[in-house]
Amino acid sequence: MRAALLGAGLAGAGLALAAAALPPASAAAEDTTPPSAPGTLRDCPLPAAPGSSLGIGVSLCWGAATDDVGVTGYDIQVKQSGAFTTIRTTTDPGSIVSGLTLGQLYTFRVVARDGAGNAGQPSNELTASANYLSGMPPSSPPPSPSPVDRTPPTRPEGLAAQNVYVNGAVGLLWTPSTDDVGISTYEVYVWTGGAFLRAQQATLDMRADQVTAIVTGLTAGHDYLFYVVARDRAGNLSAPSDLVRARAMVEPPAASPSPGTDTTPPGTPTGLTSVTGMDIPGGIFLAWYTVSDDSGVPPRYDLFRQTDHGYAYEGENGLPRDIVSGLEGGKPYTFQVVARDAAGNLSNPSAPYTAIAQPGATSSPTPSPSLGLSPSPSPSPSPSAGSGCRVTYATTTWGSGFTTTVTITNTGTAGIDGWKLGFSFPLASQRVTNGWSAVWTQSGTAVTAENYEWNKTIKPGQSLYLGFNGAYTGENPKPAAFTLNGSACTTT
């Protein structure tokens, strides 16, 4: 069989039919005897060199027909709406049909013709599933893979600080998480510069009964907040541990603090609870007991809300109360509060407290108001702050089909927790037939790809790979622009 056998494909679920060019009637006009039926039609291996770009389809072979004058061609027909239609003609007893939809069943038959145009009886009918043609391993992962393990590990418990005698270091220890497959690692996050960032210099010792971490590269004598998240071998993340406060080691220790230096933290906030009697749809009114500081100046309070895999900062207040709004009504939320004095010393976090948001809600938490009781800080950044993205769109075409690999890179400084990629095909004839690593939808020329639960997070600098198979007619130009969660991305 020759490469020239590559047929005009059946584009996607619809069948883009190539007109069958019938051979000229060169035989004598008196020839009215049709050819015999072709031999058994079967799905046969394609003798193509590895790496041949033959696409997705079916490879067909059949026995040669006979005729009193001579067989001049074979019509390959496919069943549509109960009737067979010729999609191409070949002179050899075999051909491929490409550009089909992966995994879809198609029914074929073959009819022989002689030089006078007589058509013989059809071959047997063959129903076959479209697949990657021989010699062409898929250039992308199988469509829409789903990881077997979707169960996250248990949250790390008992997080506590311990001394390590290394200048600018903090020691942490906690009880190991459990998982149905196994823990791969733990991620340590530190509150610094007004945000939780993953500790880049954290050395783990993962033992069966206890996990320890040494975080270095911190400012000696400075207070920090930490939490820990477990990651299993499938990449699932646990809920975060409770917050813990620790002071980076000063080594060798100074004999005594410099005169006038305040190194004493405020007291630990207690009594965190919700306050009733105020109508706050989708909100929670929180209050706690006042704490004191040795400086005599009342400390300020930082409030943190636990999220699926970390903590959100809800802002500061000068009085022991706060309103958190923009929550989902009826859903529980867990909080911890930390006191901070004028010298930057931090208290130990309060015990975690869980409260139910009042009914009537949105699902996007907003910065807490200051209640008008003290000067309020600058608003927290919007969800788009620190965001940035780059999209690479690489296509391989064959016949009337193509495979596209899409790479999304987070070029910003903030993690992306849940994403939706959007773009539009330049032509109405371009369409997605199936895809992988995202939920793909198309309306007109507009295409969207939305995350699964297992790949919803894209950390700063991280790239995510997804893709799709498509069909087109005429030309197959690249989309001009891409957006991620509504924001424009650069393209390569």
mmCIF file with all atom_site columns, C-alpha atoms in Angstrom, residues 15 44 59 61 81 99 122 129 143 145 152 155 165 183 222 226 232 249 268 346 351 429 442 456 466-467:
data_model
loop_
_atom_site.group_PDB
_atom_site.id
_atom_site.type_symbol
_atom_site.label_atom_id
_atom_site.label_alt_id
_atom_site.label_comp_id
_atom_site.label_asym_id
_atom_site.label_entity_id
_atom_site.label_seq_id
_atom_site.pdbx_PDB_ins_code
_atom_site.Cartn_x
_atom_site.Cartn_y
_atom_site.Cartn_z
_atom_site.occupancy
_atom_site.B_iso_or_equiv
_atom_site.pdbx_formal_charge
_atom_site.auth_seq_id
_atom_site.auth_comp_id
_atom_site.auth_asym_id
_atom_site.auth_atom_id
_atom_site.pdbx_PDB_model_num
ATOM 1  C CA . LEU A 1 15  ? -18.436 13.552 7.310  1.00 0.00 ? 15  LEU A CA 1
ATOM 2  C CA . CYS A 1 44  ? -5.858  -4.238 8.563  1.00 0.00 ? 44  CYS A CA 1
ATOM 3  C CA . SER A 1 59  ? -7.124  1.264  7.693  1.00 0.00 ? 59  SER A CA 1
ATOM 4  C CA . CYS A 1 61  ? -8.064  -3.961 3.129  1.00 0.00 ? 61  CYS A CA 1
ATOM 5  C CA . SER A 1 81  ? -28.306 7.979  8.219  1.00 0.00 ? 81  SER A CA 1
ATOM 6  C CA . GLY A 1 99  ? -9.727  12.656 9.921  1.00 0.00 ? 99  GLY A CA 1
ATOM 7  C CA . PRO A 1 122 ? -20.777 -4.575 -2.528 1.00 0.00 ? 122 PRO A CA 1
ATOM 8  C CA . SER A 1 129 ? -13.555 2.155  15.695 1.00 0.00 ? 129 SER A CA 1
ATOM 9  C CA . PRO A 1 143 ? -8.137  12.311 25.673 1.00 0.00 ? 143 PRO A CA 1
ATOM 10 C CA . PRO A 1 145 ? -7.356  11.425 31.403 1.00 0.00 ? 145 PRO A CA 1
ATOM 11 C CA . PRO A 1 152 ? -6.253  14.162 49.425 1.00 0.00 ? 152 PRO A CA 1
ATOM 12 C CA . ARG A 1 155 ? -4.122  17.550 57.235 1.00 0.00 ? 155 ARG A CA 1
ATOM 13 C CA . TYR A 1 165 ? 20.836  26.430 66.660 1.00 0.00 ? 165 TYR A CA 1
ATOM 14 C CA . ILE A 1 183 ? 2.737   11.003 51.064 1.00 0.00 ? 183 ILE A CA 1
ATOM 15 C CA . HIS A 1 222 ? 12.189  38.157 63.643 1.00 0.00 ? 222 HIS A CA 1
ATOM 16 C CA . PHE A 1 226 ? 3.916   29.066 59.466 1.00 0.00 ? 226 PHE A CA 1
ATOM 17 C CA . ASP A 1 232 ? 0.490   12.797 48.048 1.00 0.00 ? 232 ASP A CA 1
ATOM 18 C CA . MET A 1 249 ? 17.134  31.840 65.897 1.00 0.00 ? 249 MET A CA 1
ATOM 19 C CA . THR A 1 268 ? -2.254  35.309 72.895 1.00 0.00 ? 268 THR A CA 1
ATOM 20 C CA . LEU A 1 346 ? 3.770   38.475 66.996 1.00 0.00 ? 346 LEU A CA 1
ATOM 21 C CA . ALA A 1 351 ? -7.143  28.577 68.897 1.00 0.00 ? 351 ALA A CA 1
ATOM 22 C CA . SER A 1 429 ? -14.998 25.715 10.048 1.00 0.00 ? 429 SER A CA 1
ATOM 23 C CA . GLN A 1 442 ? -17.216 25.282 22.116 1.00 0.00 ? 442 GLN A CA 1
ATOM 24 C CA . LYS A 1 456 ? -6.900  23.577 39.388 1.00 0.00 ? 456 LYS A CA 1
ATOM 25 C CA . LEU A 1 466 ? -3.456  20.303 27.964 1.00 0.00 ? 466 LEU A CA 1
ATOM 26 C CA . GLY A 1 467 ? -4.702  19.859 24.430 1.00 0.00 ? 467 GLY A CA 1
#
